[in-house]
CSV table of C-alpha atoms and ligand atoms in Angstrom, one decimal:
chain,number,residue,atom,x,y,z
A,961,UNK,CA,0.0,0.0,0.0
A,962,UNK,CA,1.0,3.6,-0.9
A,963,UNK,CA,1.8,5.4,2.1
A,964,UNK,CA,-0.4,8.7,2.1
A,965,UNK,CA,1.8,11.4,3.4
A,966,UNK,CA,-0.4,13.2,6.4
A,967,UNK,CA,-0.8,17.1,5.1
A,968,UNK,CA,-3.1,18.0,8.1
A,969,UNK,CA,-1.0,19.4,10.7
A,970,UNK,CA,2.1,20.4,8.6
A,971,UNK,CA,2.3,24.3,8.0
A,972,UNK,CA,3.0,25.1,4.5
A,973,UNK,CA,6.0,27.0,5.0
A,974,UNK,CA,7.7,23.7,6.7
A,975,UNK,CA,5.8,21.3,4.2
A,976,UNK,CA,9.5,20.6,1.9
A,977,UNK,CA,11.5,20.1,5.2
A,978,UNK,CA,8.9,18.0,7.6
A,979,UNK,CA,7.6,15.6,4.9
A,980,UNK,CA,10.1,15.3,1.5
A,981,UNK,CA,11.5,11.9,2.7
A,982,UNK,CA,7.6,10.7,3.1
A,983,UNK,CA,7.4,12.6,0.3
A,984,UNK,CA,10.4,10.6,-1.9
A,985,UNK,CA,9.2,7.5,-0.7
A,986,UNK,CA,5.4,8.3,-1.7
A,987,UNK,CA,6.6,8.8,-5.6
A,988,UNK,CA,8.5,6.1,-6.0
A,989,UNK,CA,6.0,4.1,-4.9
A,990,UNK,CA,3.5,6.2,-7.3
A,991,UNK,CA,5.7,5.9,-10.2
A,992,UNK,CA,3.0,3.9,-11.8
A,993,UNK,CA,0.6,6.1,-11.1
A,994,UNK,CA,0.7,9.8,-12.1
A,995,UNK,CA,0.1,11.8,-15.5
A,996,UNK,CA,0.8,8.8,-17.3
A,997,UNK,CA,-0.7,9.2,-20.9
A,998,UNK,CA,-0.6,12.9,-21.8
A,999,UNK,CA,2.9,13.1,-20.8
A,1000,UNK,CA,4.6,10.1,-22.3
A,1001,UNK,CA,3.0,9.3,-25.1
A,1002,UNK,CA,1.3,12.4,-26.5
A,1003,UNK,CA,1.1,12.3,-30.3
A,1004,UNK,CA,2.7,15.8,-30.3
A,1005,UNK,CA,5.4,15.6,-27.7
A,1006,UNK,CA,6.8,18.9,-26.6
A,1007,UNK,CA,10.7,19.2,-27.6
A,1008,UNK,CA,11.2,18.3,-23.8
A,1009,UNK,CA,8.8,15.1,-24.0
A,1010,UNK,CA,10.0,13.6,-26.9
A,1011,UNK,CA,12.5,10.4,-27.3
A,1012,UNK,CA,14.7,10.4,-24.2
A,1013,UNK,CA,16.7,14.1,-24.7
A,1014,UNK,CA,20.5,13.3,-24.7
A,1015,UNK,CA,21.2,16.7,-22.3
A,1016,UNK,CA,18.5,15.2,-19.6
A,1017,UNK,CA,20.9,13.1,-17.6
A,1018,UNK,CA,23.4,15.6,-17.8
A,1019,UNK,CA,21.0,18.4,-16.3
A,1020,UNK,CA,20.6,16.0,-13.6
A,1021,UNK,CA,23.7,15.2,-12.7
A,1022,UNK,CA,24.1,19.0,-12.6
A,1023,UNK,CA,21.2,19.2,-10.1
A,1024,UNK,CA,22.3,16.7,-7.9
A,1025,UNK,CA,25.7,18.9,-8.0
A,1026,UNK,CA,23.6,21.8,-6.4
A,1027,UNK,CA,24.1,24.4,-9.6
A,1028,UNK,CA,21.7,27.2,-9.2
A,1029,UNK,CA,22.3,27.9,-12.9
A,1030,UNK,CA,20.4,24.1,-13.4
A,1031,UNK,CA,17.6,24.4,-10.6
A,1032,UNK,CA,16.9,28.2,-12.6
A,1033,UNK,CA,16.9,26.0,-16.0
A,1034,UNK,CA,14.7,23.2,-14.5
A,1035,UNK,CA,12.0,26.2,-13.6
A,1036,UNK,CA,11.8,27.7,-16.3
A,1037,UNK,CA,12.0,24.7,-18.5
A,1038,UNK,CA,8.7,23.0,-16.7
A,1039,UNK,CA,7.2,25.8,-14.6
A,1040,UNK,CA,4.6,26.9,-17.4
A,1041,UNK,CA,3.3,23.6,-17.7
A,1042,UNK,CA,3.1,23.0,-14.1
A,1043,UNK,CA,1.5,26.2,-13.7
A,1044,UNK,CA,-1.4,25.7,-16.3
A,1045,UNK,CA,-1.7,22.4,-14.6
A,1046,UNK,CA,-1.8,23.8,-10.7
A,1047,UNK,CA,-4.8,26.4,-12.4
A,1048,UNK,CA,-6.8,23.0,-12.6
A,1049,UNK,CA,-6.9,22.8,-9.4
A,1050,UNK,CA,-7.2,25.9,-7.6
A,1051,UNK,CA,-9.4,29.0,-8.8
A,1052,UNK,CA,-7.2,31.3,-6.8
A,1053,UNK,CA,-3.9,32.1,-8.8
A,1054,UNK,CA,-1.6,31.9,-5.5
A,1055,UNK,CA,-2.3,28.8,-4.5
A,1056,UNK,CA,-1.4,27.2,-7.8
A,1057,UNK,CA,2.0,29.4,-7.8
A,1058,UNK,CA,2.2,28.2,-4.1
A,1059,UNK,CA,1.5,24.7,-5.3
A,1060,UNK,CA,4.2,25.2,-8.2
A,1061,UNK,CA,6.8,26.6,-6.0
A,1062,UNK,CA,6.1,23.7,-3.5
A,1063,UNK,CA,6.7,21.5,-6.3
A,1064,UNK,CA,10.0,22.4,-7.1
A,1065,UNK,CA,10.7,22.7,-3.8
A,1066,UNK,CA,10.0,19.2,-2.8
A,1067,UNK,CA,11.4,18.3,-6.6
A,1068,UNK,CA,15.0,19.8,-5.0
A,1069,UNK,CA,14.8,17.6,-2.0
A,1070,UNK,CA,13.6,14.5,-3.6
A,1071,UNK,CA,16.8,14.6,-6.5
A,1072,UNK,CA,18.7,11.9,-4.7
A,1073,UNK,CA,15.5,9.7,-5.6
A,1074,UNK,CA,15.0,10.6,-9.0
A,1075,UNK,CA,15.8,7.3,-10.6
A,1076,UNK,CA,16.0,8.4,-14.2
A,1077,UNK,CA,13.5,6.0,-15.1
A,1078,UNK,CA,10.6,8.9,-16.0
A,1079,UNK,CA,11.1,12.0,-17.5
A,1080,UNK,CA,11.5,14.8,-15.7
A,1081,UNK,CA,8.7,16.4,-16.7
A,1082,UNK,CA,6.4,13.2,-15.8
A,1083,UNK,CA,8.4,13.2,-12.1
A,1084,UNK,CA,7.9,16.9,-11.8
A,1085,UNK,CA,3.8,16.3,-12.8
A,1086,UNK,CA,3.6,13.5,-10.3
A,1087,UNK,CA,5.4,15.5,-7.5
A,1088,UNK,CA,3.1,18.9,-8.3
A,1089,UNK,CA,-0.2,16.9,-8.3
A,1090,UNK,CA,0.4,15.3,-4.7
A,1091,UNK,CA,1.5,18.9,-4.0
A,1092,UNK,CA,-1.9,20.4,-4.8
A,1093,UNK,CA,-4.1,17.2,-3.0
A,1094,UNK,CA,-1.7,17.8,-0.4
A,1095,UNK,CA,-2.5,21.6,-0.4
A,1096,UNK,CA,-6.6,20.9,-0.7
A,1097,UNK,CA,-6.3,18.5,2.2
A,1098,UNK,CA,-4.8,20.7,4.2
A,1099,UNK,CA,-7.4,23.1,4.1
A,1100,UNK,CA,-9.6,23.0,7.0
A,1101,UNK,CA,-12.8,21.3,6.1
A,1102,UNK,CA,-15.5,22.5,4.9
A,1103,UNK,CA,-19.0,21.8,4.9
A,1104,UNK,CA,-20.5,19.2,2.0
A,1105,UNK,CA,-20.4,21.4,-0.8
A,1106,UNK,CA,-23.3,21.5,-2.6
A,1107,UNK,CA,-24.6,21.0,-6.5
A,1108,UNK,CA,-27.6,21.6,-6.4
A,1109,UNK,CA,-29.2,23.0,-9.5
A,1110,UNK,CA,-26.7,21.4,-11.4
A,1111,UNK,CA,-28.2,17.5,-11.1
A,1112,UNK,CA,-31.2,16.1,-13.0
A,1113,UNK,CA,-34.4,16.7,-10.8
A,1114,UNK,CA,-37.1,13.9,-11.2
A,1115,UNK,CA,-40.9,14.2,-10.6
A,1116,UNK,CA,-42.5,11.1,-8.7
A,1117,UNK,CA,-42.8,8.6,-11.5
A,1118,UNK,CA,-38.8,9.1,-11.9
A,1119,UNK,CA,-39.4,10.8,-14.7
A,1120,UNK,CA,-36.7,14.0,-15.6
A,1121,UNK,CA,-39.0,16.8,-14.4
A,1122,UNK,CA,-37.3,18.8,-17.5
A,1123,UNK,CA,-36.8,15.9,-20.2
A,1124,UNK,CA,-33.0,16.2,-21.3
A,1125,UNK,CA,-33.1,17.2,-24.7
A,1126,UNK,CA,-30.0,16.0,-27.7
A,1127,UNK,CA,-26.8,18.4,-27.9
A,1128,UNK,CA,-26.5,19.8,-31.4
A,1129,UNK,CA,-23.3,17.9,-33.0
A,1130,UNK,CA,-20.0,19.8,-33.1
A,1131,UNK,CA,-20.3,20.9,-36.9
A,1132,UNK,CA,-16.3,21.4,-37.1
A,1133,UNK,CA,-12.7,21.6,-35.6
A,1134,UNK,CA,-13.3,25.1,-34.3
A,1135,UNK,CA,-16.6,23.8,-33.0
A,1136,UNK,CA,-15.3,21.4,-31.3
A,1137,UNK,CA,-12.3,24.0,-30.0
A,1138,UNK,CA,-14.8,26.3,-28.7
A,1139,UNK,CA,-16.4,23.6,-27.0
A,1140,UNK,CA,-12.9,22.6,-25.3
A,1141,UNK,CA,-12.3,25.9,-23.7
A,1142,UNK,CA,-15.5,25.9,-22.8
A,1143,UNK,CA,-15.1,23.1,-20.8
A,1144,UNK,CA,-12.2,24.7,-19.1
A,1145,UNK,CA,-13.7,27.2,-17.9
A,1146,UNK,CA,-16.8,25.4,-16.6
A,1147,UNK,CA,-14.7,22.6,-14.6
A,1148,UNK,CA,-13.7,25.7,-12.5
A,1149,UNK,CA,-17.1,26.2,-11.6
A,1150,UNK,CA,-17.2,22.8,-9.9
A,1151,UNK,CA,-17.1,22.6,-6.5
A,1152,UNK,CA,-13.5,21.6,-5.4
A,1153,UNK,CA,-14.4,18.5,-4.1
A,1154,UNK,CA,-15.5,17.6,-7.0
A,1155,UNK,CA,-13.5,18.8,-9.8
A,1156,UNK,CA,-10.7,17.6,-7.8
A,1157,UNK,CA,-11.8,14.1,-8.3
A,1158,UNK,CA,-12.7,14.8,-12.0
A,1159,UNK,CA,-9.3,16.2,-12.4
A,1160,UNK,CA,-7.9,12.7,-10.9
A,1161,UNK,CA,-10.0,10.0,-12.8
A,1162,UNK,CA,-11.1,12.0,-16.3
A,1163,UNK,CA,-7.9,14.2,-17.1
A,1164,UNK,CA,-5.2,12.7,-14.9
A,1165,UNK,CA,-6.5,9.6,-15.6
A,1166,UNK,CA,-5.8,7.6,-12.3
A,1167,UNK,CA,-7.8,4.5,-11.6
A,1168,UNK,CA,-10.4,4.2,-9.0
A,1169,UNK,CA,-8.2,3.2,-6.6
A,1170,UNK,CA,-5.5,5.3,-7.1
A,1171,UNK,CA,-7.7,7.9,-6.5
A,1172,UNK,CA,-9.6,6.9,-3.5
A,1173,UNK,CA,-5.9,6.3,-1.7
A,1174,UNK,CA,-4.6,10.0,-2.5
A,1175,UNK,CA,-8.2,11.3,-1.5
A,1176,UNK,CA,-8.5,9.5,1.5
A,1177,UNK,CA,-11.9,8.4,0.4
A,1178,UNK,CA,-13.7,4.8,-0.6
A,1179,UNK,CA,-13.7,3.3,-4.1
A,1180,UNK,CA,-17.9,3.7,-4.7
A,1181,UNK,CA,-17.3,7.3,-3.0
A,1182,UNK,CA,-14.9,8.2,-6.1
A,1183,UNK,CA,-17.3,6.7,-8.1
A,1184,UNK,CA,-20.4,8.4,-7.2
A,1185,UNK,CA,-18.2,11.6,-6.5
A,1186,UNK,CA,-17.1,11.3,-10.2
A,1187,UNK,CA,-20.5,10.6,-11.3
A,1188,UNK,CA,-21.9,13.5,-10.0
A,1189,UNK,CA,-19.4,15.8,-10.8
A,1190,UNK,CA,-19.8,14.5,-14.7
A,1191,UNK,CA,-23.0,15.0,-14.7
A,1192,UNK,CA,-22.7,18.7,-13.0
A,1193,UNK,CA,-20.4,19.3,-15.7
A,1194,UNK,CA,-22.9,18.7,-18.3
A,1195,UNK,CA,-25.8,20.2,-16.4
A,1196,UNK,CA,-23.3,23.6,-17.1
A,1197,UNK,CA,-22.9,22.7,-20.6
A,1198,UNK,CA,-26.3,22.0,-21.2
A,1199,UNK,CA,-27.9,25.7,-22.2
A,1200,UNK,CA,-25.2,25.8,-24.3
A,1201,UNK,CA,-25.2,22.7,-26.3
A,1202,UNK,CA,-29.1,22.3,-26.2
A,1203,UNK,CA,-31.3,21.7,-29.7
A,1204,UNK,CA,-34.2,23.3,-30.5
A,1205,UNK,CA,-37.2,21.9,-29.1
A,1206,UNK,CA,-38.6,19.3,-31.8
B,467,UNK,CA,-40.0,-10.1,-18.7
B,468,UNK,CA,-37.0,-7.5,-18.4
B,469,UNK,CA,-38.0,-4.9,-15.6
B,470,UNK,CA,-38.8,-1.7,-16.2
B,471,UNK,CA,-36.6,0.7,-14.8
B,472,UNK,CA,-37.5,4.2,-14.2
B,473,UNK,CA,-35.2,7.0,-15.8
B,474,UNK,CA,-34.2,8.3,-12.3
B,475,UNK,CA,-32.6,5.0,-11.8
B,476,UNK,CA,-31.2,4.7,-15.2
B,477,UNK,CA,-29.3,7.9,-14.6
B,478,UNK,CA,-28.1,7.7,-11.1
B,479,UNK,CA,-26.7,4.2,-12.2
B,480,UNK,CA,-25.6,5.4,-15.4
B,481,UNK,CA,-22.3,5.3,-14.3
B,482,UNK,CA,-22.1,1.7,-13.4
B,483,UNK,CA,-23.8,0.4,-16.9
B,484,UNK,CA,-21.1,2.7,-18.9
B,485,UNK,CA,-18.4,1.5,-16.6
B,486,UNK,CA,-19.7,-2.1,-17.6
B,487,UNK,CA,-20.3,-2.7,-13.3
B,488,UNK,CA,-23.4,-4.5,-14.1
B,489,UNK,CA,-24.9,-7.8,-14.0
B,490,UNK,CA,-26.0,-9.4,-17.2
B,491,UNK,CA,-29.7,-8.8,-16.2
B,492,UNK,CA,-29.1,-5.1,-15.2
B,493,UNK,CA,-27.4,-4.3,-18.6
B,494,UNK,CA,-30.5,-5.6,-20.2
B,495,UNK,CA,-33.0,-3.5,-18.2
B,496,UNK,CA,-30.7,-0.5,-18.8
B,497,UNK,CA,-30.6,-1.4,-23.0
B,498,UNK,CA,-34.7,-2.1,-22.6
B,499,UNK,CA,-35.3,1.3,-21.0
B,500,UNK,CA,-32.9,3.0,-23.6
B,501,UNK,CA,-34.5,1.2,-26.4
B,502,UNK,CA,-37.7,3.1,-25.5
B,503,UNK,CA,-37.0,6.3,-24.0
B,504,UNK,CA,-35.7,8.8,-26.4
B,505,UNK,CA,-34.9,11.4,-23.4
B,506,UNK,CA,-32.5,9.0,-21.6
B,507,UNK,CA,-30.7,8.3,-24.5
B,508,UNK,CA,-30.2,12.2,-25.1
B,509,UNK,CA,-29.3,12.3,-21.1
B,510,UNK,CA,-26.7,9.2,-21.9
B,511,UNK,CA,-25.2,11.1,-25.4
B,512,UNK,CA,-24.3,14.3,-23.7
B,513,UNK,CA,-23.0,12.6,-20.7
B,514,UNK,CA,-20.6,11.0,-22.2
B,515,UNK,CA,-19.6,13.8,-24.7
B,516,UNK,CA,-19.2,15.7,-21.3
B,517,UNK,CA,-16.4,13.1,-20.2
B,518,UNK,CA,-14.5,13.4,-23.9
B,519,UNK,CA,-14.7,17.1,-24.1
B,520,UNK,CA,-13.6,16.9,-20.5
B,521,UNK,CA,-10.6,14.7,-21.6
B,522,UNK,CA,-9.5,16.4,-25.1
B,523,UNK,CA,-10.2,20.0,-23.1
B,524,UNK,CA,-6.7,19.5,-21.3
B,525,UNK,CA,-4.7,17.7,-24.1
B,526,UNK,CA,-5.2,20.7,-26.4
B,527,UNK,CA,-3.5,22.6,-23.5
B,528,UNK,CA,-0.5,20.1,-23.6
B,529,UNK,CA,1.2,20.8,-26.9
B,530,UNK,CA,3.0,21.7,-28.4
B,531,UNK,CA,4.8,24.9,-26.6
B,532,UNK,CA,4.7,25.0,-22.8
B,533,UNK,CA,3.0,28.3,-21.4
B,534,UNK,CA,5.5,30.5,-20.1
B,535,UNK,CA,6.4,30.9,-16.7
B,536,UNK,CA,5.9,34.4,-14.8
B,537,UNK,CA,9.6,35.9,-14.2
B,538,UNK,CA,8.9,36.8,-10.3
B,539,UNK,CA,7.8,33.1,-9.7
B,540,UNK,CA,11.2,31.6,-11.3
B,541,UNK,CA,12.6,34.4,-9.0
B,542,UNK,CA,10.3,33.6,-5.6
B,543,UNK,CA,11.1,29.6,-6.7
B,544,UNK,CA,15.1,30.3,-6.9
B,545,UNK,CA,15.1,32.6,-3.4
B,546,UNK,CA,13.4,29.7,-1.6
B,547,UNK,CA,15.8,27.2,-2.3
B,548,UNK,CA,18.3,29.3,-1.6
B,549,UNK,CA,17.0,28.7,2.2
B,550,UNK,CA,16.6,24.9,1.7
B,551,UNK,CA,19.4,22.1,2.9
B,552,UNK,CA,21.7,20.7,0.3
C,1016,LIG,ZN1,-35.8,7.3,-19.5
């Protein structure tokens, strides 16, 4: 079993000193797990992504050797992508620098475990995503966040109490491109719980499990959870994608 | 006889028949009810172009160039680990 590393009780400003050894032994034990897909096999890999770049085992070995000059190239190298990634997860622009800088922070402690196995943009992923979980958890809790208005309402024959209607079809590529940053800006509108779990299962694409272990929560509660927030998620893209009436 | 299910539990389960968690006799209440009701089947279609849009909504963000990275984070990033051990 993956050891969870506690965030409640750690201050964020002692976060890369009390916990990057839990921390180093938490990703090696995710390696599996984390940002799989996108990041290494992506039909149009990023100069950085693609093949195994000669100079990356170099820039390592220059990291592990303490060079500024290679920690400054390492940010700037990944810290856009990590970003854009981090703004998934949190509406408020300094938690997902926070979350960034956290990243890179932990990323410096954890070196000596870096096997060379992943790339380092897939390690840095992993580490940034437990970085922002770790961040939500160790928010103090709030109360069941609601979505109501945003799930089908039924009247008492289980019947939809306003029949769903068909989505016109995406007529093109731009269609279909309007529709996609759409999308990006509705997940924000999610309540974190649950775009948090959509961000895990749909775009991270962890498995159930995975995701209930880093959540703290049951399988059939990521399931449901997911569920829900899918169907919010259309219920947001619905007045937009509606047909006429027939 | 194959049940009839009502839409309410068609859609709260929706999850489980599209994730194939369902027993042979469940997926054929589910593909009975869908057979017949025109407004679950438009409930189904733009649920699960929700989860594709959802999907292809983050690769496009992917590739090919990185966004940049704002200067006085690189600079708030380098001035940290200037603090840390080793
Ligand atoms: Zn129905």
């Amino acid at each position: 079993m993956v050891a969870v590393p506690a965030a409640s009780g750690y201050g964020f400003q002692g976060l890369h000193a009390t916990v990057s050894w839990a921390l180093c032994a938490f990703l090696s034990a995710l390696e599996p797990m984390l940002g799989s897909r996108r990041l290494t096999e992506s039909s149009t890999p990023s100069p950085s992504d693609a093949g195994a770049p000669p100079d990356e085992s170099a820039l390592v070995a220059r990291l592990r050797g303490g060079e500024e000059e290679a920690f400054a190239l390492l940010v700037r190298a990944h810290g856009g992508r990590l970003l854009a990634t981090a703004r998934r997860f949190f509406g408020c622009e300094d938690d997902a620098r926070d979350a960034v800088q956290d990243a890179f922070l932990s990323a410096h402690q954890a070196l000596a475990a870096f096997q060379g196995q992943a790339r380092l943009s897939t390690w840095l992923h992993r580490i940034l995503v437990n970085c922002c979980l770790m961040k939500l958890r160790s928010r103090r809790r709030r109360p069941e966040e609601s979505l109501e208005g945003l799930l089908p309402v039924f009247d008492e024959t289980g019947h939809e109490a306003r029949p769903s209607r068909p989505w016109e079809p995406l007529e093109d590529e731009m269609a279909r491109r309007q529709a996609c940053a759409l999308v990006r800006s509705l997940i924000g509108q999610l309540p974190e719980s649950y775009r948090t779990v959509l961000l895990l299962r749909d775009i991270e694409e962890l498995d159930t499990a995975q995701a209930a272990e880093l959540l703290g929560i049951s399988e059939n509660a990521v399931k449901i959870r997911l569920h829900r927030a899918r169907q919010a998620l259309r219920a947001l893209l619905d007045p937009h994608r509606k047909g006429l009436p027939s | 006889m194959t049940r009839w299910i009502t839409c309410r539990e068609l859609i709260d389960f929706l999850w489980r028949y599209l994730e194939g968690e369902v027993s042979e006799e469940e997926r054929l209440e589910f593909e009975y009810h869908l057979a017949r009701c025109p407004t679950c089947v438009a409930y189904m279609n733009s649920y699960k172009e929700t989860v594709s849009l959802g999907r292809a909504a983050f690769e496009d963000l992917e590739a090919p160039a990185p966004p940049e990275v704002p200067e006085d984070l690189v600079a708030a990033i380098l001035t940290a680990r200037r603090s840390l051990p080793g």
